[in-house]
CSV table of C-alpha atoms in Angstrom, one decimal:
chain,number,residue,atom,x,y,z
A,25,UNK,CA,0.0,0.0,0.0
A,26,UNK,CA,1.1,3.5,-0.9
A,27,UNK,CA,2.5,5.4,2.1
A,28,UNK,CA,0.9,8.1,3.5
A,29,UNK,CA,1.9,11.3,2.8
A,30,UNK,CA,1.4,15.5,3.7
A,31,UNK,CA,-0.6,17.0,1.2
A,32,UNK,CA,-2.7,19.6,1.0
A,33,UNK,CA,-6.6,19.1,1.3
A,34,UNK,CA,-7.0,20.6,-2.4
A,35,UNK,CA,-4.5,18.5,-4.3
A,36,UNK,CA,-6.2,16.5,-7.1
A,37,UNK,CA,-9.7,18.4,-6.2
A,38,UNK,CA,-10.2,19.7,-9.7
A,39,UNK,CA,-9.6,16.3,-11.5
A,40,UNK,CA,-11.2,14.6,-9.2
A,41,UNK,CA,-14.5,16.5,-9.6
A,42,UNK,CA,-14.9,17.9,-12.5
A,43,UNK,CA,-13.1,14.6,-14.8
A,44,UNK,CA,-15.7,11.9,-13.5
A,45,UNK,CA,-19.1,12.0,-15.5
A,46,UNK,CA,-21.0,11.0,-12.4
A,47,UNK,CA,-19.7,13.9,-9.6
A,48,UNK,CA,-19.0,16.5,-12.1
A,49,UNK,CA,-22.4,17.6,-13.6
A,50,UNK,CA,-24.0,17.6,-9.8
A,51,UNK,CA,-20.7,19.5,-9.0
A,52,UNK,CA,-21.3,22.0,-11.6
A,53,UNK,CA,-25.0,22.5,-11.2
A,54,UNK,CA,-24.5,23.0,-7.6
A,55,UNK,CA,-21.8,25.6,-7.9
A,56,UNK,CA,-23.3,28.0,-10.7
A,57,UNK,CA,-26.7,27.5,-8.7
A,58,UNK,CA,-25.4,28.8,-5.7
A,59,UNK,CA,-23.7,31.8,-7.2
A,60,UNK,CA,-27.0,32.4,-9.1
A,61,UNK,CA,-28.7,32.6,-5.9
A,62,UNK,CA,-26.9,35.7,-5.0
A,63,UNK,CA,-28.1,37.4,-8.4
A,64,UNK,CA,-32.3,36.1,-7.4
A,65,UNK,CA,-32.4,37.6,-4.1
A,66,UNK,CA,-34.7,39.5,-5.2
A,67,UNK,CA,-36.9,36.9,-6.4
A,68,UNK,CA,-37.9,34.9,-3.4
A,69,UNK,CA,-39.9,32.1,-5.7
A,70,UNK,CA,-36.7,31.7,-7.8
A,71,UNK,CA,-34.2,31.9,-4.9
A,72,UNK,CA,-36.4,29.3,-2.7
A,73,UNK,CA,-35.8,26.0,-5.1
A,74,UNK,CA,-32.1,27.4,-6.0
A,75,UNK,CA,-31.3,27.1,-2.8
A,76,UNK,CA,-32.8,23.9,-2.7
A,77,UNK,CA,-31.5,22.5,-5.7
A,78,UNK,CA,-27.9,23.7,-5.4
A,79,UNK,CA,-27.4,21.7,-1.5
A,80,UNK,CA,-29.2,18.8,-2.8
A,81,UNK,CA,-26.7,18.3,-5.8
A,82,UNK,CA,-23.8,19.3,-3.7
A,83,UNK,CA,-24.5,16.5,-1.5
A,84,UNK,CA,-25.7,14.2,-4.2
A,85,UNK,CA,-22.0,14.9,-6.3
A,86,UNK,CA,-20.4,13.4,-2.6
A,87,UNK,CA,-22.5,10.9,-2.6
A,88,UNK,CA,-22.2,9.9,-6.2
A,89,UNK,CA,-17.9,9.7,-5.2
A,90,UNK,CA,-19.0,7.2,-2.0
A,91,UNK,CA,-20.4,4.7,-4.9
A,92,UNK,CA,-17.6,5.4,-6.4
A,93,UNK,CA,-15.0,4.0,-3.5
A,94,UNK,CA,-17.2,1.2,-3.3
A,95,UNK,CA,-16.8,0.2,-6.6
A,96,UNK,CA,-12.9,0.7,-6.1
A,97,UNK,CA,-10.0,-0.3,-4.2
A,98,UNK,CA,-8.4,3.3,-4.8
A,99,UNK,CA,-8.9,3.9,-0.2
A,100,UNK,CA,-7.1,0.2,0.0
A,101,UNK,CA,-4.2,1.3,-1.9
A,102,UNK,CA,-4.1,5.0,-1.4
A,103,UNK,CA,-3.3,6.1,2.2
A,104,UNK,CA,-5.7,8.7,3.6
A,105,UNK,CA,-7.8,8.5,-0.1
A,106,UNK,CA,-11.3,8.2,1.8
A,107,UNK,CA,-10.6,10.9,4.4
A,108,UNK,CA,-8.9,13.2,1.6
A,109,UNK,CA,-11.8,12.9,-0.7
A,110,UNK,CA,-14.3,13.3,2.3
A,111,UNK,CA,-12.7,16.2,3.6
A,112,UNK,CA,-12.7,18.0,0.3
A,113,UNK,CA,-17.3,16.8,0.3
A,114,UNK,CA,-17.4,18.5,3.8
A,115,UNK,CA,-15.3,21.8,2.3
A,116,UNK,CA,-17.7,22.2,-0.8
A,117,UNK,CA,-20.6,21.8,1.5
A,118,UNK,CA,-19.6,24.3,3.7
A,119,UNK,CA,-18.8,26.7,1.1
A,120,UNK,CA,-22.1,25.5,-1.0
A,121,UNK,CA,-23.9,26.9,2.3
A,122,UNK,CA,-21.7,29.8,2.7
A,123,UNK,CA,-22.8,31.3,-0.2
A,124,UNK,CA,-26.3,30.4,0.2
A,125,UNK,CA,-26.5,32.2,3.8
A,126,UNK,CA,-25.1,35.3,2.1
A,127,UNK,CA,-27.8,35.4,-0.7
A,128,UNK,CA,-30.5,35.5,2.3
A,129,UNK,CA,-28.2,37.9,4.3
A,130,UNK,CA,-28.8,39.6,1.1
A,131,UNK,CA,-32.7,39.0,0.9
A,132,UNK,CA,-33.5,39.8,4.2
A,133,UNK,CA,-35.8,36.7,4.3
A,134,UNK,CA,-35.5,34.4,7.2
A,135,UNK,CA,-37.7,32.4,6.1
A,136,UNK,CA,-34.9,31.0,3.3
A,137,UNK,CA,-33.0,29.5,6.6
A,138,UNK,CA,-35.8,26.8,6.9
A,139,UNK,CA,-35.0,26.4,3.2
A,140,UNK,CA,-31.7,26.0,3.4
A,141,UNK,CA,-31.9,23.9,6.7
A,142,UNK,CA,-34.3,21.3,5.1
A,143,UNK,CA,-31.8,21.0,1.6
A,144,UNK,CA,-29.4,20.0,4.2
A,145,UNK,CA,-31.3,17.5,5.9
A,146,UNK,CA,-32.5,16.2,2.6
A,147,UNK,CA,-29.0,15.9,1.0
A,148,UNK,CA,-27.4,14.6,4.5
A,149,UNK,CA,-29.8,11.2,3.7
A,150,UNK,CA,-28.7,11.3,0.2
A,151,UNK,CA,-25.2,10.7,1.5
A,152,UNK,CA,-25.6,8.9,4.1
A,153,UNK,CA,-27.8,5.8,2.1
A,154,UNK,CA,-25.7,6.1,-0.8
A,155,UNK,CA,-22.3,5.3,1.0
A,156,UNK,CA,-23.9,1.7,1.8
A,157,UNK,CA,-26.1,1.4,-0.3
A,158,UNK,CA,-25.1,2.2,-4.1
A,159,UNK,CA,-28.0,0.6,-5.7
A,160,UNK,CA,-30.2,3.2,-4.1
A,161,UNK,CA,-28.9,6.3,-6.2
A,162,UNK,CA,-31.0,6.9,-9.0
A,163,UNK,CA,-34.3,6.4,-7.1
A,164,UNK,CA,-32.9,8.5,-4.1
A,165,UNK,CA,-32.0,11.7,-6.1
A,166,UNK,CA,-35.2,11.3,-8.4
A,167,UNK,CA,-37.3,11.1,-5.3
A,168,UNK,CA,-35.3,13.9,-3.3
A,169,UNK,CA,-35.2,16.5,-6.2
A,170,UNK,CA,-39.0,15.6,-6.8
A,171,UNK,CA,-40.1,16.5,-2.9
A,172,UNK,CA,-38.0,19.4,-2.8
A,173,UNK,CA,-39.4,20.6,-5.8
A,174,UNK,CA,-42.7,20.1,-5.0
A,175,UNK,CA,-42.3,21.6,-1.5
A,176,UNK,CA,-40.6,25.1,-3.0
A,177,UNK,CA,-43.6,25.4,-5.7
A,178,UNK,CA,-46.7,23.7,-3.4
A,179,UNK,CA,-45.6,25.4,0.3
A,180,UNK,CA,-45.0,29.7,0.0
A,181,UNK,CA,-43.3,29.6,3.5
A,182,UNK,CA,-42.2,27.0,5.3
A,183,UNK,CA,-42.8,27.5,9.2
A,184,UNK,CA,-39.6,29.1,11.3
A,185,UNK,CA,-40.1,26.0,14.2
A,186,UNK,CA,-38.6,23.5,11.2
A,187,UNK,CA,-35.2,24.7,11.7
A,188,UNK,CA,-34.7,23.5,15.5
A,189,UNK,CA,-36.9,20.0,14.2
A,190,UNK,CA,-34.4,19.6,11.5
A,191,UNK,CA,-31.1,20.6,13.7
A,192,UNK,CA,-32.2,17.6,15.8
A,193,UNK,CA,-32.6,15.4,12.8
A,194,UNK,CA,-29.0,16.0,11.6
A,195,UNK,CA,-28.1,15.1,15.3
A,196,UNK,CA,-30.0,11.8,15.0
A,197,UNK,CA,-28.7,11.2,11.6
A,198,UNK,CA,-24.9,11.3,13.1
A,199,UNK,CA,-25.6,9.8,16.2
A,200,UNK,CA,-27.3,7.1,14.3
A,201,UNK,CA,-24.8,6.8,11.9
A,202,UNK,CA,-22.7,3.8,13.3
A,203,UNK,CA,-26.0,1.3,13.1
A,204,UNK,CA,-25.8,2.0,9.1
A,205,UNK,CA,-23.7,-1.5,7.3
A,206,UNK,CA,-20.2,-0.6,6.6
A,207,UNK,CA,-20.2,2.5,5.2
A,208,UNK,CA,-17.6,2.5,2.0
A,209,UNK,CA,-16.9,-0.5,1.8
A,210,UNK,CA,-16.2,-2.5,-1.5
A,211,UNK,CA,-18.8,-4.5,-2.5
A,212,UNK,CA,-18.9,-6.2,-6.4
A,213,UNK,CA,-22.7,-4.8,-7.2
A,214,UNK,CA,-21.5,-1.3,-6.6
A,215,UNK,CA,-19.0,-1.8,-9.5
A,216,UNK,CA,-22.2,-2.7,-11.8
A,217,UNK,CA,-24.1,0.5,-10.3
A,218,UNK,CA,-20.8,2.7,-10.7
A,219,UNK,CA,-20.9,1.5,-14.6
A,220,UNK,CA,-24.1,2.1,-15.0
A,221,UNK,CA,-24.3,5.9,-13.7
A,222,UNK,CA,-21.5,6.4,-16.3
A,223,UNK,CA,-23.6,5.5,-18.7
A,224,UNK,CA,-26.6,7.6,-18.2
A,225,UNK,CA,-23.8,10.1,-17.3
A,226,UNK,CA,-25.4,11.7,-14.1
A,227,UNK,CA,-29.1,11.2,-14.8
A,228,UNK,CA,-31.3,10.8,-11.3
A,229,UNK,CA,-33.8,9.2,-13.5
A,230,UNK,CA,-33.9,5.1,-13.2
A,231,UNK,CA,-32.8,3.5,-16.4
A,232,UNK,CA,-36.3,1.8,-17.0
A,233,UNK,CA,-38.5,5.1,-17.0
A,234,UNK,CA,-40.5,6.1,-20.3
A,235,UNK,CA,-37.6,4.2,-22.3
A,236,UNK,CA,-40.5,2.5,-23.9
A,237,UNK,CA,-41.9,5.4,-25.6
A,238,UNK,CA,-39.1,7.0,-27.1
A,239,UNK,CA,-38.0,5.0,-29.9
A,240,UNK,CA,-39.5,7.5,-32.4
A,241,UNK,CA,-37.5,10.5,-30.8
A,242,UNK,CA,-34.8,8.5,-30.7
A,243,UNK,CA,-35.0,7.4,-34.0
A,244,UNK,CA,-35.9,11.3,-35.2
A,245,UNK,CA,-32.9,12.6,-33.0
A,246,UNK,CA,-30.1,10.2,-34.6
A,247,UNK,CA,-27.6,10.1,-34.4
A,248,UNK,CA,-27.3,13.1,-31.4
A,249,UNK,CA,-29.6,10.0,-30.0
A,250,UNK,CA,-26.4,7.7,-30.8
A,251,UNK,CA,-24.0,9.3,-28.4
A,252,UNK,CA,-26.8,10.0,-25.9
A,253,UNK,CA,-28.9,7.0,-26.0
A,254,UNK,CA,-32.4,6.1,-24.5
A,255,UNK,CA,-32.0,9.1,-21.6
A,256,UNK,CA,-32.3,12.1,-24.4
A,257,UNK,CA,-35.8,10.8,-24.7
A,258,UNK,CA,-36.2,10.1,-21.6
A,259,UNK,CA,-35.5,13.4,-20.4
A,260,UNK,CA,-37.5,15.0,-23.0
A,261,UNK,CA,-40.5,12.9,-22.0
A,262,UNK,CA,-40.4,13.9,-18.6
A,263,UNK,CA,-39.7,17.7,-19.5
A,264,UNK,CA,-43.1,17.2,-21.3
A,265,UNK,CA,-44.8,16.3,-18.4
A,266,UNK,CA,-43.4,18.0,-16.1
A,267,UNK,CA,-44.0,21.4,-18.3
A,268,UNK,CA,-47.8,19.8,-18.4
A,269,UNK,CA,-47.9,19.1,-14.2
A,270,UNK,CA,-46.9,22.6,-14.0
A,271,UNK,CA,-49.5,24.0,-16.4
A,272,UNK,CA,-52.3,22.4,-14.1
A,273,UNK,CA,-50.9,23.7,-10.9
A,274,UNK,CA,-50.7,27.1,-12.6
A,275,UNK,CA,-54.6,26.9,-12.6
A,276,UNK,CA,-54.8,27.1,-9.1
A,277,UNK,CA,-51.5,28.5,-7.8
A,278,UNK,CA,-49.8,31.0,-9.5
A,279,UNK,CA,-46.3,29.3,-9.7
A,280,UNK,CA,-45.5,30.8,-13.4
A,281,UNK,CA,-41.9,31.7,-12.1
A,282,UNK,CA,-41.0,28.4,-11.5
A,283,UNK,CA,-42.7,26.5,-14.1
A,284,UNK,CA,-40.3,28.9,-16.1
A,285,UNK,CA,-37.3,27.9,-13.8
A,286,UNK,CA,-37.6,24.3,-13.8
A,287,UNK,CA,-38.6,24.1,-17.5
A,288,UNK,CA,-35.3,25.8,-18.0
A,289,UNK,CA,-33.4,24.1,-15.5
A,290,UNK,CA,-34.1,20.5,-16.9
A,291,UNK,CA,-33.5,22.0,-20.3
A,292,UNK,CA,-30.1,22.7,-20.1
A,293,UNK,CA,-29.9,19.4,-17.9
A,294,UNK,CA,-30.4,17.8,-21.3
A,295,UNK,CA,-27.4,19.4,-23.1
A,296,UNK,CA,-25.4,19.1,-20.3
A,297,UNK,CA,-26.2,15.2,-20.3
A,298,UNK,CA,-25.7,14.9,-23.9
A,299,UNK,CA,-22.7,16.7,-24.1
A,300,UNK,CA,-20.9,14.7,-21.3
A,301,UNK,CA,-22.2,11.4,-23.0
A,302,UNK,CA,-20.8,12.1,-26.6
A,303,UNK,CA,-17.4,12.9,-24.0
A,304,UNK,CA,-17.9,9.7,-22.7
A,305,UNK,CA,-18.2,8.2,-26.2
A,306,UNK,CA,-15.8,10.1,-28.2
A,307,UNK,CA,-14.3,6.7,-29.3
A,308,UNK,CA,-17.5,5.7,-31.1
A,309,UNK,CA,-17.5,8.8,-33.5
A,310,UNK,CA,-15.2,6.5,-35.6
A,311,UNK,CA,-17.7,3.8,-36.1
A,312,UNK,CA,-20.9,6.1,-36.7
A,313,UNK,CA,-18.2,7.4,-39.4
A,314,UNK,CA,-18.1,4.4,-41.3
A,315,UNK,CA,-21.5,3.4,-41.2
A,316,UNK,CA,-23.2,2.9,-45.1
A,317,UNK,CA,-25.8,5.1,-44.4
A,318,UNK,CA,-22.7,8.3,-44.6
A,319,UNK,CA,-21.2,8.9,-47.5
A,320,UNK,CA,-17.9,10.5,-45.5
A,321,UNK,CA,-17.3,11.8,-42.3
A,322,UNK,CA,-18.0,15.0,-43.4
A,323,UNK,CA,-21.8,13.8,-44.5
A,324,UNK,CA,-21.9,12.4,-40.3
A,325,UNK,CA,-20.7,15.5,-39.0
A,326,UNK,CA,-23.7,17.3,-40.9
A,327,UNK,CA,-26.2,14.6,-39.9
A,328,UNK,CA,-25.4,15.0,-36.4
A,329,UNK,CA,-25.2,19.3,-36.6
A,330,UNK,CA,-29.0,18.5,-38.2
A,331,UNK,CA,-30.1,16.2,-34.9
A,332,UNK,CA,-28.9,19.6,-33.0
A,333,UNK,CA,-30.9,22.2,-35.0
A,334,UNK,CA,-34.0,19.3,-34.9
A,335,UNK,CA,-33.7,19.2,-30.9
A,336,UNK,CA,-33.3,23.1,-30.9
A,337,UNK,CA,-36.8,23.4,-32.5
A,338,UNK,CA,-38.4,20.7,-30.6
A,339,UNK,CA,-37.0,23.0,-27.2
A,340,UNK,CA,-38.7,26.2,-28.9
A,341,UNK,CA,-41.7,24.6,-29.6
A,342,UNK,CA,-42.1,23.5,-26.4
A,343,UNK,CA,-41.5,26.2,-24.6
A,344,UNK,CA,-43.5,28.4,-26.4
A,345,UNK,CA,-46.5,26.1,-26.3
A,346,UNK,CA,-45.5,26.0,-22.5
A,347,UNK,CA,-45.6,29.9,-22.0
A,348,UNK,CA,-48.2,30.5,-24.2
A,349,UNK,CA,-50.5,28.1,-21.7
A,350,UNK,CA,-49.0,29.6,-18.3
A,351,UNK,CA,-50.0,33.5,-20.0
A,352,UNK,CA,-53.6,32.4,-20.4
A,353,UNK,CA,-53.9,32.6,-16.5
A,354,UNK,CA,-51.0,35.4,-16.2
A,355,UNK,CA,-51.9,37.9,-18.5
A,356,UNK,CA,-48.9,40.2,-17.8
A,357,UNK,CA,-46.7,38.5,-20.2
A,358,UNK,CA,-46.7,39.3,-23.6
A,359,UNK,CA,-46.3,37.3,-26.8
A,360,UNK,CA,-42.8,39.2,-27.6
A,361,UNK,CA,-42.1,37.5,-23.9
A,362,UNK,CA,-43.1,33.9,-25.2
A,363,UNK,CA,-41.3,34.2,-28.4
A,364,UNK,CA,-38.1,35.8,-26.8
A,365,UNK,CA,-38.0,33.2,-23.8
A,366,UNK,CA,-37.9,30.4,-26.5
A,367,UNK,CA,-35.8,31.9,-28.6
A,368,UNK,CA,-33.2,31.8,-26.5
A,369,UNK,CA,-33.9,28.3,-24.9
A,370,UNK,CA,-33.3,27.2,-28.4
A,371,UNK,CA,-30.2,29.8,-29.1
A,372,UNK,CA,-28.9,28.4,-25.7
A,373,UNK,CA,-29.1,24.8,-27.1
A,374,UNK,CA,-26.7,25.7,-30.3
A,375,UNK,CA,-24.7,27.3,-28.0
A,376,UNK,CA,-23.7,24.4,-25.6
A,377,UNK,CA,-23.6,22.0,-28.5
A,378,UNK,CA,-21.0,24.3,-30.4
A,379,UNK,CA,-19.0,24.6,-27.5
A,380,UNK,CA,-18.9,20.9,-28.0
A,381,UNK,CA,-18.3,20.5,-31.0
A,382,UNK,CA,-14.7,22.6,-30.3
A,383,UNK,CA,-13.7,21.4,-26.9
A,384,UNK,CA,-12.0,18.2,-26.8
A,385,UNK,CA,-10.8,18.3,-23.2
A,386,UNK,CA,-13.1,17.4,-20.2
A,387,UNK,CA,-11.7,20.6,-18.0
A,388,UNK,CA,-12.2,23.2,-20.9
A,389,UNK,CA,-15.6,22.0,-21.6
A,390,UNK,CA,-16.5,21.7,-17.8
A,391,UNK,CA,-15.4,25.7,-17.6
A,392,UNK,CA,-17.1,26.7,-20.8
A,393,UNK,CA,-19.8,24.8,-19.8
A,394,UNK,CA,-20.4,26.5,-16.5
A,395,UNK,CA,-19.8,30.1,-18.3
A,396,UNK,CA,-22.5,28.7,-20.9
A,397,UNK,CA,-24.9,27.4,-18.3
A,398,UNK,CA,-24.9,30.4,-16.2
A,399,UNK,CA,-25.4,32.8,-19.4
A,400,UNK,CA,-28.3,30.6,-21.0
A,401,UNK,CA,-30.2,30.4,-18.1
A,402,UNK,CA,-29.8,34.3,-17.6
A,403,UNK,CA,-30.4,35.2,-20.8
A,404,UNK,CA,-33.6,32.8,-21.0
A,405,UNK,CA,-34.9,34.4,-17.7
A,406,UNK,CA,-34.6,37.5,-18.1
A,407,UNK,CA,-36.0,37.2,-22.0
A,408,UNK,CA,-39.0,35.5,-20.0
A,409,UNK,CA,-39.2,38.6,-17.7
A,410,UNK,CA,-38.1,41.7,-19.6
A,411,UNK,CA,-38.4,40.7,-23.7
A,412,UNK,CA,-41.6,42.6,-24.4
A,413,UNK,CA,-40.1,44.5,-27.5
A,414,UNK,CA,-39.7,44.0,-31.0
A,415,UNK,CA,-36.6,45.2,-30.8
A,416,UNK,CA,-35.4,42.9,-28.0
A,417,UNK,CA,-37.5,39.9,-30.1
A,418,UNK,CA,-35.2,41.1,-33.3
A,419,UNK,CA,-32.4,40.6,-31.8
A,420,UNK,CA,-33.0,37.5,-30.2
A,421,UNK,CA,-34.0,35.5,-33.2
A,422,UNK,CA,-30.8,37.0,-34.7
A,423,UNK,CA,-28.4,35.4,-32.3
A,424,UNK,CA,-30.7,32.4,-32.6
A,425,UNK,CA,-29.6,32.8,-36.3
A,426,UNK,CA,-25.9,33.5,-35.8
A,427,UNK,CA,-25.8,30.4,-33.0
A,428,UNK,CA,-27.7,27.8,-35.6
A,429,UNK,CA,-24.9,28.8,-38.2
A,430,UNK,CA,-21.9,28.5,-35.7
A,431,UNK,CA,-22.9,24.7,-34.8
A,432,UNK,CA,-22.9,24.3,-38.1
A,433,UNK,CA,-19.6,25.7,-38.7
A,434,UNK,CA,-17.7,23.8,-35.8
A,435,UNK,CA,-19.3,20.4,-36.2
A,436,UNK,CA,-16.0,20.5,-38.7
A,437,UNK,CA,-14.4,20.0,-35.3
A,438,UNK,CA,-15.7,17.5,-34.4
């Protein structure tokens, strides 16, 4: 065994994060969401389930490396591997809350403290299931992200008298922690589980769901669908009915801002997914290549800048059809909103996709990534909120323009 050794608690963080599939897109989700938060505190809606969302992935991303020493022998051969890795977990956690106590310093809204105190109880059970029990992923982050959604659109303030209730659940939790089975240890069927979140890349979403309807957008979608497999249509399935759930809960609550937010969250949760899976199977572009259905790789490289534009126009035409239906009820947004707002969903598609297309390395795209993440969200917002022009509508469906002709331009790249 290796022989321990002084090094400081940050050595290796950035490759270890941001260079496995699994940890990395929680990772990255988490952070921009919790600098996001500072720029929302004016919106309490928005703020709520960012707040939410970015303590739940941060905790999920640590969770998602316990599987992972599980599956390895890495903390048998490495001295101090498992408390090094941990350590760095507890850091991010603390600075993931850090940030998110200054955006309600910010806000003025103690009520956001409950918020913050529940993510933390939430994503404290994600962890501390998942570093026994690997198998229990998927169906644990589906089922956590799902509650604390519903609890930040369904509940407008949670009551102050939660924070001391769940204070003395994170006691329990760590008190209790010892009567949990061996927590990291190796077992064989975490190996299977570890392979298997590779290859759905970071998807909370059990392998089985709604892959039996999506052979058609699958088959429409090739070959972006190649790279990507049966999650693109599974995520665009459930973005369908969750944009629908959302619709109907608009007719009694007025939850327009976060129908928006979600709709766009999960949206770019799609590119992100796809991107990191054609990553994951850059080895395979030689064999879609050769395939007698391309006349040269040149003809494959279009094909597949095509399946982009084709799943930029399906995002458009959903969200407008989505907007359009939560304005029927909310009559303060315009139909220069609507178009703008999908607009730049669909320029924000092109965008991610011909960052892609040009990055080759997993740390540049993970920065660009972030930089794109954080500016298509913006920009979709705030088109959502503020693009009641022509003007503003003009030049929105001219960077849609300029975006559809630079994917097409770098899929040369690829």
């Amino acid at each position: 065994m290796m022989q321990a050794s002084t090094r400081p608690w940050y050595q290796g963080a950035v490759n270890f994060w941001l260079k496995d599939v699994g940890s990395a897109s929680y990772f990255i989700a988490a952070t921009i969401t919790s600098f996001l938060c500072l720029i929302a505190t004016g919106i309490e809606e928005l703020i709520t389930l960012m707040i939410m969302f970015s303590t739940i992935c941060m905790y999920s991303a640590i969770a998602w490396q316990s599987i992972k020493m599980q599956a390895t022998e890495w903390q048998t051969l490495v001295a101090g591997y498992r408390e090094h890795v941990i350590f760095q977990g507890k850091v991010f956690i603390v600075f993931s809350n850090l940030i998110s106590i200054l955006s309600i310093i910010i806000a003025g809204n103690i009520n956001l403290l409950v918020t913050l105190t529940l993510a933390n109880l939430i994503g404290l059970i994600i962890w501390f299931l998942n570093r026994s029990f690997s198998h229990l992923f998927t169906s644990v982050c589906y089922l956590s992200f799902f509650i604390a959604t519903l609890v930040c659109v369904l509940i407008e303030q949670l009551p102050i008298w939660l924070i001391p209730v769940n204070v003395v659940a994170y006691i329990a939790i760590v008190l209790a922690n010892k009567n949990f089975s061996s927590a990291y240890k190796w077992r064989s069927d975490s190996l299977t589980n570890y392979r298997n979140g590779l290859q759905s890349g970071w998807s909370p979403i059990p392998s089985g769901l709604l892959s039996n309807y999506g052979s058609s957008i699958n088959k429409g979608l090739f070959p972006l669908s190649y790279f990507v497999g049966s999650g693109l249509s599974q995520y665009l399935i459930l973005l369908t009915l969750l944009c629908t759930l959302g619709v109907a809960v608009n007719l009694f609550y007025n939850i327009t801002e976060h129908v928006i937010f979600v709709l766009t969250l999960t949206l770019f949760a799609i590119v992100s997914l796809s991107l990191w899976s054609k990553v994951q199977k850059h080895n395979s572009w030689e064999l879609l290549s050769t395939l007698p259905i391309y006349n040269s790789s040149y003809s494959a490289k279009v094909a597949l800048s095509n399946s982009v534009l084709k799943l930029a126009i399906l995002v458009a035409i959903l969200c407008f059809v989505t907007a359009s239906t939560l304005s029927l009820v909310n009559p303060t947004f315009l139909i220069f909103n609507i178009l703008s707002y999908s607009l730049a969903c669909s320029a924000g598609v092109l965008l991610s996709f011909a960052i892609g297309n040009v990055c080759k390395n997993i740390n540049l795209l993970s920065f660009f990534m972030c930089i794109s993440f954080g500016l298509n969200m913006g920009l979709a917002n705030y088109m959502f909120d503020n693009g009641d022009s022509v003007s503003k509508l003009t030049l929105m469906v001219a960077y849609t323009l300029a975006m559809a002709a630079i994917n097409r331009f770098t899929a040369r790249y690829l």
